[in-house]
CSV table of C-alpha atoms in Angstrom, one decimal:
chain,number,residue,atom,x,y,z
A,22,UNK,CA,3.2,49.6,27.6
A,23,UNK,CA,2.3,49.6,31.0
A,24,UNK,CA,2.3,46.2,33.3
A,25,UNK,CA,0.0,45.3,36.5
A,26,UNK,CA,2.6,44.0,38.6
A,27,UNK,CA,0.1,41.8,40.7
A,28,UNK,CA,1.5,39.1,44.0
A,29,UNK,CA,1.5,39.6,47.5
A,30,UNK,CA,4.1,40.8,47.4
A,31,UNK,CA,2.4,44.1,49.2
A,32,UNK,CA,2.5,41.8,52.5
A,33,UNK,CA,6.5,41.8,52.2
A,34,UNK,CA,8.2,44.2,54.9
A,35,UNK,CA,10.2,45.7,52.0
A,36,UNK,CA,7.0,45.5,49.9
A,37,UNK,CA,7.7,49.6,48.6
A,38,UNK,CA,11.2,48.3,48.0
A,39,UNK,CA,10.2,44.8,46.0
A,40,UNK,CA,8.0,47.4,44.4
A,41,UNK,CA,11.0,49.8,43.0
A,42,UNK,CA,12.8,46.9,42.2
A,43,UNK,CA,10.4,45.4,39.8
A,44,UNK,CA,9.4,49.0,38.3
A,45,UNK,CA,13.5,49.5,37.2
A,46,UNK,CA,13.7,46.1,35.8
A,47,UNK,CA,10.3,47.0,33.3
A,48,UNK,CA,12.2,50.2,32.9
A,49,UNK,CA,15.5,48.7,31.8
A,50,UNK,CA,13.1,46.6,29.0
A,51,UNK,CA,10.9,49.7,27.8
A,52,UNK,CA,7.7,48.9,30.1
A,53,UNK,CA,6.1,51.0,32.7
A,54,UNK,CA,5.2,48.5,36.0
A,55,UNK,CA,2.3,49.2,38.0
A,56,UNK,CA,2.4,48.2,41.5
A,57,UNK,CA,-0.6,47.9,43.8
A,58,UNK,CA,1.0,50.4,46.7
A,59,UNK,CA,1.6,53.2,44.2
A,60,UNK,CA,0.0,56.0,45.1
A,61,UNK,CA,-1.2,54.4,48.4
A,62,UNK,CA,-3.5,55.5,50.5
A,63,UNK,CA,-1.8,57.5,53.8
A,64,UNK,CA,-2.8,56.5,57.7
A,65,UNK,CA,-3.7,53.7,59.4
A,66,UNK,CA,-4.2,50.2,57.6
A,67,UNK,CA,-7.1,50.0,60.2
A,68,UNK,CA,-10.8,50.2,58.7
A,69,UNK,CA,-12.5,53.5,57.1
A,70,UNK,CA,-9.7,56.0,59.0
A,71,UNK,CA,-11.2,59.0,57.5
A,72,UNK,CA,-15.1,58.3,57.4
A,73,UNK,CA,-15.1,57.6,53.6
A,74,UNK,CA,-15.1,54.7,52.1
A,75,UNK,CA,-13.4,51.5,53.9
A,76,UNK,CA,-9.7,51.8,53.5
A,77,UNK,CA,-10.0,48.2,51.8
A,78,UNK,CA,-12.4,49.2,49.8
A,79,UNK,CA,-9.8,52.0,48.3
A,80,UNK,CA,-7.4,49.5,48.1
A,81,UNK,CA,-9.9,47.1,45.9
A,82,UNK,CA,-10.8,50.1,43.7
A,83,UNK,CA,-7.4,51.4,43.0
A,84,UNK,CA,-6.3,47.8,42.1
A,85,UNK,CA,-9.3,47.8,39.7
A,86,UNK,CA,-8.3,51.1,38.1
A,87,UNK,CA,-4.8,50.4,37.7
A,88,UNK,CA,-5.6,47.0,35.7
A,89,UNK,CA,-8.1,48.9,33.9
A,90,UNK,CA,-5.5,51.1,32.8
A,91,UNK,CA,-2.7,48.4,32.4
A,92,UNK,CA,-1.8,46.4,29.0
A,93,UNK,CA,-0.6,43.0,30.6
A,94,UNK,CA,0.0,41.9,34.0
A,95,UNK,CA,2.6,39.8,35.7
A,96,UNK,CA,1.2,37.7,38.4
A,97,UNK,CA,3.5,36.6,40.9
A,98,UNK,CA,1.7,33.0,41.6
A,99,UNK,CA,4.7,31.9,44.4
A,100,UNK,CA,2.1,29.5,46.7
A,101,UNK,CA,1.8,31.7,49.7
A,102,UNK,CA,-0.2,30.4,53.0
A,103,UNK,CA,-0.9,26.8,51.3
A,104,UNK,CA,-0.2,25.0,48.4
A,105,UNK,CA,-1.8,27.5,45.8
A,106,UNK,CA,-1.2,31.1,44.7
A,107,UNK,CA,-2.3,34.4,46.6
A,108,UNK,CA,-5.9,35.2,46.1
A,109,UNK,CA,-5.9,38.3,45.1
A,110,UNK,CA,-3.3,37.7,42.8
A,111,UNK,CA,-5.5,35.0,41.2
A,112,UNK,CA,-8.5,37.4,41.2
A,113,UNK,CA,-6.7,39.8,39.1
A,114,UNK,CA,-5.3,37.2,36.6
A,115,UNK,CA,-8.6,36.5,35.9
A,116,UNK,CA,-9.7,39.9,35.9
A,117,UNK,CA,-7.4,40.5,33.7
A,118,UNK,CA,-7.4,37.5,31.3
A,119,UNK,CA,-11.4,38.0,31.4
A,120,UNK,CA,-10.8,42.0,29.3
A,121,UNK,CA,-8.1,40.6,26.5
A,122,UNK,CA,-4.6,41.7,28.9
A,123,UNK,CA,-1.4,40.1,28.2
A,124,UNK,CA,-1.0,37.5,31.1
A,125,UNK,CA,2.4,37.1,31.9
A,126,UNK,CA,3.2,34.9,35.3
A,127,UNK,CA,5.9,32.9,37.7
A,128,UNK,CA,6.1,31.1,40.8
A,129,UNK,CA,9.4,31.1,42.3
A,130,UNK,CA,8.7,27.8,44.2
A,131,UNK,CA,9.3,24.8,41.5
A,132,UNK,CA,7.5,20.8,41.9
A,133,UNK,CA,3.7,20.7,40.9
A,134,UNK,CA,0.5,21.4,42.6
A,135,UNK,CA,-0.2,17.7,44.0
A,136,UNK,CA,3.5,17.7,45.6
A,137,UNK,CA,2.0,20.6,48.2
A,138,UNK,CA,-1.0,18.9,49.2
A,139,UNK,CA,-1.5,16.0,52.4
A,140,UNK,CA,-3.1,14.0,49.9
A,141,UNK,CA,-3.9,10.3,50.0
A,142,UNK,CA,-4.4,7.5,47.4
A,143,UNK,CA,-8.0,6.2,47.2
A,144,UNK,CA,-9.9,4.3,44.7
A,145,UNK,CA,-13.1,5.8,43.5
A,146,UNK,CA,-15.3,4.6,40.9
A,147,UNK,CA,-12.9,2.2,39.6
A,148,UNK,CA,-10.1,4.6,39.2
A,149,UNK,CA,-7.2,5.4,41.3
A,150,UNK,CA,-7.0,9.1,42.7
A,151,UNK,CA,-5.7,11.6,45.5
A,152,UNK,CA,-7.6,13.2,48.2
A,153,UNK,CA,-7.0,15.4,51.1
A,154,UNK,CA,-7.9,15.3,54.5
A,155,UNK,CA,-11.8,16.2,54.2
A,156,UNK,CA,-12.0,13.2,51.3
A,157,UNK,CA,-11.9,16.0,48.2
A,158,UNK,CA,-10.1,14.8,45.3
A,159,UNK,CA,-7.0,16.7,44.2
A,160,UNK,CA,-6.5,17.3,40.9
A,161,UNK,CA,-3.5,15.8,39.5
A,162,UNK,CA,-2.4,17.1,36.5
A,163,UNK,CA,1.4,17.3,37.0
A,164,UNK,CA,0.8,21.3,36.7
A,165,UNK,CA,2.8,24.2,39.2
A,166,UNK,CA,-1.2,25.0,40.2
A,167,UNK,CA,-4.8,24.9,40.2
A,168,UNK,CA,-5.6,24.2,36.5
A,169,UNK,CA,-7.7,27.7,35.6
A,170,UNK,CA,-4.4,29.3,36.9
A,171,UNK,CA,-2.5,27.1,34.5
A,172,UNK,CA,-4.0,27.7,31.4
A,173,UNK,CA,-4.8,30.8,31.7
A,174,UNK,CA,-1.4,31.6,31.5
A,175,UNK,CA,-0.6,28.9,28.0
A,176,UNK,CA,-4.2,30.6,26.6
A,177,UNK,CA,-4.0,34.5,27.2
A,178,UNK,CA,-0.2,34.8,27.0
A,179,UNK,CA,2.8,33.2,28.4
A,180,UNK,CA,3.1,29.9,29.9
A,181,UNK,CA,4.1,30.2,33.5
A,182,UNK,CA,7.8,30.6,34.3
A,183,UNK,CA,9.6,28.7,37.0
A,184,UNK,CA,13.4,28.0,38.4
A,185,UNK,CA,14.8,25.3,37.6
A,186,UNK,CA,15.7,25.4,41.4
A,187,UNK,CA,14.6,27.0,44.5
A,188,UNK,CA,15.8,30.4,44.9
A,189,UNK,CA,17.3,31.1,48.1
A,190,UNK,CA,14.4,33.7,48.8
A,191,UNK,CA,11.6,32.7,47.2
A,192,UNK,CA,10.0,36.5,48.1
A,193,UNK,CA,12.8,38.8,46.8
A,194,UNK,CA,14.3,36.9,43.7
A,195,UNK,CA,13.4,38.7,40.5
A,196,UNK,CA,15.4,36.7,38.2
A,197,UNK,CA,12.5,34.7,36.9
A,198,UNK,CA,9.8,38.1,37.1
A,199,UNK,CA,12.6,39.5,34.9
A,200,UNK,CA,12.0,36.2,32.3
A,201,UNK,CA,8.1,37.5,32.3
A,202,UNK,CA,9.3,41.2,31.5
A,203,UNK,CA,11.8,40.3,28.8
A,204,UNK,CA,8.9,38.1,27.2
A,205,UNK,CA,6.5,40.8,27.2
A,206,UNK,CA,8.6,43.5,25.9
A,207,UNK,CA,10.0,41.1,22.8
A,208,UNK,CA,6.0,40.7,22.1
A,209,UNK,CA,5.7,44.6,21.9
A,210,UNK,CA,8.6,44.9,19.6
A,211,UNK,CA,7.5,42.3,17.3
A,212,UNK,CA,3.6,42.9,17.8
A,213,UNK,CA,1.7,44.6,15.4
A,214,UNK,CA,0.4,47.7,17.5
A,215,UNK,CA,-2.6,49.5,16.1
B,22,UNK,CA,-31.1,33.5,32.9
B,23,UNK,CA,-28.2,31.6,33.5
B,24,UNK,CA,-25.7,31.3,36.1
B,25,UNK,CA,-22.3,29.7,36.4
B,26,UNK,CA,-22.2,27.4,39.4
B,27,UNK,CA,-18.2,28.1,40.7
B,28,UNK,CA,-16.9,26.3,43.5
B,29,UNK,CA,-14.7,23.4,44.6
B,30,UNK,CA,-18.1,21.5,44.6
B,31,UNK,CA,-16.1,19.3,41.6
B,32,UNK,CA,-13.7,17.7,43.9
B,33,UNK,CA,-16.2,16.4,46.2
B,34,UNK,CA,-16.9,12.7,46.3
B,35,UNK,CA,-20.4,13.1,45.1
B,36,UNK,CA,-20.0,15.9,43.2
B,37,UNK,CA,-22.8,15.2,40.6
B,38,UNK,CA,-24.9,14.8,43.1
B,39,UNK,CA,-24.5,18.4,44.7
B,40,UNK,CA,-24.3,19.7,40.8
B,41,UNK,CA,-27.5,18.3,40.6
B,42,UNK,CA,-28.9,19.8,44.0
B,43,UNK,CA,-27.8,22.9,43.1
B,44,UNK,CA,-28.9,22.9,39.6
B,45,UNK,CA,-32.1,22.1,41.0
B,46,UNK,CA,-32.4,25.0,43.1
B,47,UNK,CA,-31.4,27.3,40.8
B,48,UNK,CA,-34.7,25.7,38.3
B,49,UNK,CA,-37.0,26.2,41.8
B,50,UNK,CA,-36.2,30.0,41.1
B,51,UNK,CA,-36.5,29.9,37.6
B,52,UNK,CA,-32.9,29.7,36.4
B,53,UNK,CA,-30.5,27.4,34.6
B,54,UNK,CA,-27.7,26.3,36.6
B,55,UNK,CA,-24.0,25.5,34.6
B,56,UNK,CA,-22.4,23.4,36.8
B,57,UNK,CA,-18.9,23.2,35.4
B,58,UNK,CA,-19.1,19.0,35.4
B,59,UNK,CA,-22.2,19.1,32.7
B,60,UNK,CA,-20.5,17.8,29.9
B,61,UNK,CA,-17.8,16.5,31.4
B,62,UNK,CA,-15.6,14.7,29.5
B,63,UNK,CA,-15.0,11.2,29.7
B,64,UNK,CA,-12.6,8.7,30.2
B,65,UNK,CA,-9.6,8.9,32.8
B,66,UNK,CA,-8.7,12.3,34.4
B,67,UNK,CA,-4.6,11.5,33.3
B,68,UNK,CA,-2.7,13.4,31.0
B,69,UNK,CA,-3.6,13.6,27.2
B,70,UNK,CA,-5.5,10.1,27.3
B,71,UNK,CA,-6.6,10.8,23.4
B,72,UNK,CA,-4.2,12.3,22.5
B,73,UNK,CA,-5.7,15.8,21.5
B,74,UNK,CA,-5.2,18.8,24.1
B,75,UNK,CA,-4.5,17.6,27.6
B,76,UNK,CA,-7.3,17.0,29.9
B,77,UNK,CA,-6.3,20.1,32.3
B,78,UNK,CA,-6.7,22.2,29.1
B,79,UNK,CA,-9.9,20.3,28.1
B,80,UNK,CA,-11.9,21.6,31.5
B,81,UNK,CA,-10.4,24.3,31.1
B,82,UNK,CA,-11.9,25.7,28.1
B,83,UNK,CA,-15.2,24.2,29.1
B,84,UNK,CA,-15.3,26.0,31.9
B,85,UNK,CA,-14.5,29.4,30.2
B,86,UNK,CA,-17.1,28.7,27.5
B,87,UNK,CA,-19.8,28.2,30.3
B,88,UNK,CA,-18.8,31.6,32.1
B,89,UNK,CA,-19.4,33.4,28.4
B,90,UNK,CA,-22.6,31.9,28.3
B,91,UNK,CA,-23.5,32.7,31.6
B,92,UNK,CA,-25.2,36.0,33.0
B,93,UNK,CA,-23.7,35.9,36.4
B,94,UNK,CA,-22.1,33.2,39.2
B,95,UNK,CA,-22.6,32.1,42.5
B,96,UNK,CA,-19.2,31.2,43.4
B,97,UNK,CA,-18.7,28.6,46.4
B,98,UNK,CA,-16.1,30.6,48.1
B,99,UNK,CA,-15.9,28.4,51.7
B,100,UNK,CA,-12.1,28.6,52.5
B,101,UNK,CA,-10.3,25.3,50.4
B,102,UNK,CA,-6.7,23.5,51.7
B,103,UNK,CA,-6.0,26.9,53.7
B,104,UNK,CA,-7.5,30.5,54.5
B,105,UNK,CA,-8.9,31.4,51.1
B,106,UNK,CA,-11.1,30.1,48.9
B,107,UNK,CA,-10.2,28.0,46.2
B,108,UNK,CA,-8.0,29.2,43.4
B,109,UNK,CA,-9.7,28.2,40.4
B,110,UNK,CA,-13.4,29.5,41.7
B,111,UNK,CA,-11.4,32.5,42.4
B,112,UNK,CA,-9.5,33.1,39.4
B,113,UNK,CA,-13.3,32.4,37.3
B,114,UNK,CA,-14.8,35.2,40.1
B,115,UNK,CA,-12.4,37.5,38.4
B,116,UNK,CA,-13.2,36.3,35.1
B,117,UNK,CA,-17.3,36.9,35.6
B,118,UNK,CA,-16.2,40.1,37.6
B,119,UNK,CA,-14.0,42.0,34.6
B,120,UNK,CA,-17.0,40.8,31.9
B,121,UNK,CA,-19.4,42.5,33.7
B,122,UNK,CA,-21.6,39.3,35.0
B,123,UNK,CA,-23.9,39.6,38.2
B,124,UNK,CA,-21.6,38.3,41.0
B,125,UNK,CA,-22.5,36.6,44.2
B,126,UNK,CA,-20.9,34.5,46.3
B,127,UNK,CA,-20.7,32.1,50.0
B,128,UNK,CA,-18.7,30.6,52.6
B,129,UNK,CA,-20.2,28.4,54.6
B,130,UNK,CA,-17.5,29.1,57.5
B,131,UNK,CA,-18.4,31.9,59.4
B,132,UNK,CA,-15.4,34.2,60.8
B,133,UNK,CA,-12.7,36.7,59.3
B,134,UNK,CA,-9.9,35.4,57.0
B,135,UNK,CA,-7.1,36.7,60.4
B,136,UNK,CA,-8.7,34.4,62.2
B,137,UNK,CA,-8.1,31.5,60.1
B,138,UNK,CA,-4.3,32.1,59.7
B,139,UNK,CA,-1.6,31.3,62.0
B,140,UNK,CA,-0.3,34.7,62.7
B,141,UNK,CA,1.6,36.8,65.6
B,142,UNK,CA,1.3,40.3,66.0
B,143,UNK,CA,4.7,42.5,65.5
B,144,UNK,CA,5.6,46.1,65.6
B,145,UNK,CA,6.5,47.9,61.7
B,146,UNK,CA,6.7,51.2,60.7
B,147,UNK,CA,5.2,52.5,64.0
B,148,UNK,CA,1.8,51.0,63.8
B,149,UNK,CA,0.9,47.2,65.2
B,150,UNK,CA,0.5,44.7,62.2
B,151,UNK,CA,0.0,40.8,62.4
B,152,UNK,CA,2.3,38.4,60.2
B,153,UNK,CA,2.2,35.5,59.4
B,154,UNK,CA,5.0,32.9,59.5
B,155,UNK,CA,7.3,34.0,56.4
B,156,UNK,CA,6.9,37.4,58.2
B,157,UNK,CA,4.5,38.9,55.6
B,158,UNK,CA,1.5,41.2,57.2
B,159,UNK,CA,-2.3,39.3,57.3
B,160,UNK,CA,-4.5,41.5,56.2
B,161,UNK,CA,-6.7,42.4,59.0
B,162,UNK,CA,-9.5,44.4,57.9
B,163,UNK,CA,-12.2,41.8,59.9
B,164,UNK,CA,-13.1,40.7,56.1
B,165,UNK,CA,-14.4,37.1,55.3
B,166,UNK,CA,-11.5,36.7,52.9
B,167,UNK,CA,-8.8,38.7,50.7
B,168,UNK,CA,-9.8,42.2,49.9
B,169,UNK,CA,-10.3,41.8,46.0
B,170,UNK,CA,-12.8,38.6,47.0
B,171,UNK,CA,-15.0,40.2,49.0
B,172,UNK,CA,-15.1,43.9,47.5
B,173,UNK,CA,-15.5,42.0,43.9
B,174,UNK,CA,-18.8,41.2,45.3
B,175,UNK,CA,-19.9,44.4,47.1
B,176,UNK,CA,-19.0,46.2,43.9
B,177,UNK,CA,-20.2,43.6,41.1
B,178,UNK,CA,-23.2,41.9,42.6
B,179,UNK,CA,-24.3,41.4,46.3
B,180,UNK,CA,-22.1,41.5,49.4
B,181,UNK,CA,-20.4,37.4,50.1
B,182,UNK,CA,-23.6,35.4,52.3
B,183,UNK,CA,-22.5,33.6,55.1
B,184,UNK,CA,-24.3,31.4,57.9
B,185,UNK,CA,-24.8,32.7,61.4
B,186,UNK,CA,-23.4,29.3,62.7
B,187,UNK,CA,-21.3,27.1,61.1
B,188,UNK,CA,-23.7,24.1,59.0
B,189,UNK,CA,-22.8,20.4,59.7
B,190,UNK,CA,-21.6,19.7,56.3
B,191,UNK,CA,-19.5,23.0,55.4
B,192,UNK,CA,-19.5,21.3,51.6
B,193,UNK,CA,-23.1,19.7,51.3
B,194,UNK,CA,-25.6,22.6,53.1
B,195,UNK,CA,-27.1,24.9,50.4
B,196,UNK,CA,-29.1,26.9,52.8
B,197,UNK,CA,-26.6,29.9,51.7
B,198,UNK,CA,-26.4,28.9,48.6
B,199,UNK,CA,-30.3,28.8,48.0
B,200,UNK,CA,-29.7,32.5,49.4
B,201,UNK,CA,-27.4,33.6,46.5
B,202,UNK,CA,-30.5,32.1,43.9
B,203,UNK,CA,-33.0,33.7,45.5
B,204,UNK,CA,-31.4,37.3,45.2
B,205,UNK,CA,-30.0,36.5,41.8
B,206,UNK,CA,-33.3,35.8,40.8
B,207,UNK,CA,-34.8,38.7,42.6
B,208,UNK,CA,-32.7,41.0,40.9
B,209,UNK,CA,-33.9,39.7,37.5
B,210,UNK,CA,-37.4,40.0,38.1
B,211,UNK,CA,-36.8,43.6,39.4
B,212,UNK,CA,-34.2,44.7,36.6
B,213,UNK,CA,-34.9,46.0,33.6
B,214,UNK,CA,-33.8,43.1,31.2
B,215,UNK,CA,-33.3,44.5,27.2
């Protein structure tokens, strides 16, 4: 069963060696991880080095082939640059909750959504809420994110995971990815596969 | 034809209203607007008020019934609490991406997504990078946003439409928006519908 190991965690300076580590631990339980710098693209980050196609544009349509080619994905939703997930990494959950993939996913920073936001209590037709700094409600569910986040996770597969405390680095802890592999690989034991 | 109306658009103060404006520009073009607030549920945005499945999971499901109804989105992509877009409209861009809908998208801020975050250029691996301040590389390919946002569109619909100068009200102007219908509805008249 192969697994689209999806975060930012590609932005990490030891993103090829976050990228080995989370490949053995689907290993040790049976799966085969795919992560978004295998079989990356040589040269220059810098754009269309070769005259083809954009070097992010390669980078968009390999990500798209390997989740095509994936069974499940494990989206690592850690907020990163603000108060919600990575956006790519929320692209491809929905990408891949959108074609019937197993959607596995953690953040390694615990407290809700609301708790990361500047947000302010207002009253607004005749109810109290929260808004931020341009006057926008925030939502205020109690949930670790953005609600389509959320229940995409409790609908397509596996409610998200989160420690019970802050690890010490909140980029390079696996122990609560490894919680997302163990849950997928004890659904492909008892799952019925065709 | 329909279209899904994604955007952050629902936590605005008057956000029927703009659901409204839109919805009428889409009908100017001869299309129906779902704006994810038609419908809405009643009662008070807290936590399970009836008792059935918590509010957060109510809108949820609305909002993915709308996109499988819909035949494409114009997702309101203008950067939200931070550099990106917002994380539901992205998460539902993935969603209409993967199922094969027409995609299009705005910003109504004009610039790169480097030039938004708070980053310092550093040596790595030979080559110049820029990082932000966890020391994680920004991507720097001069793109409005994240790579998988902006390529979803170039491959799944028509390229993200931004202003040449920045609108008074980045959340209330539908000049770009209108932009997005018209080509949308373009595209229908021009395509060969079954």
């Amino acid at each position: 069963m192969k697994v689209y190991l999806a975060g930012p965690d590609v932005f990490l300076s030891d993103a090829a060696d976050i990228g080995r580590r989370k490949k053995e631990i689907c290993a040790r339980h049976g799966l085969v991880g795919l992560f978004p710098l295998d079989d990356a693209i040589g040269g220059d980050a810098g754009p269309n080095p070769d005259g083809g196609a954009p070097m992010s544009l390669q980078i968009f349509l390999r990500c798209i082939a390997m989740m095509k080619t994936a069974d499940a994905v494990i989206a690592n939703l850690t907020p990163f640059r603000g108060a919600s997930a990575d956006a790519g990494t929320v692209y491809e959950l929905g990408f891949m909750a959108a074609r019937g993939k197993v959607c596995a996913g953690y953040t390694n920073v615990p407290g809700s959504y609301i708790g990361r936001v500047d947000a302010a209590a207002k009253a607004r037709d005749g109810r109290q809420i929260r808004v931020d700094r341009d006057g926008n409600e925030v939502e205020d569910f109690g949930l670790a994110d953005n609600l389509m986040i959320v229940h995409a996770l409790d609908t397509f597969g596996h409610p998200i995971l989160t420690p019970e405390t802050a690890p010490a680095d909140r980029w390079r802890d696996l122990a609560v990815f490894e919680k997302c592999v163990r849950w997928i690989a004890g659904r492909r034991i008892v799952g019925s596969t065709p």
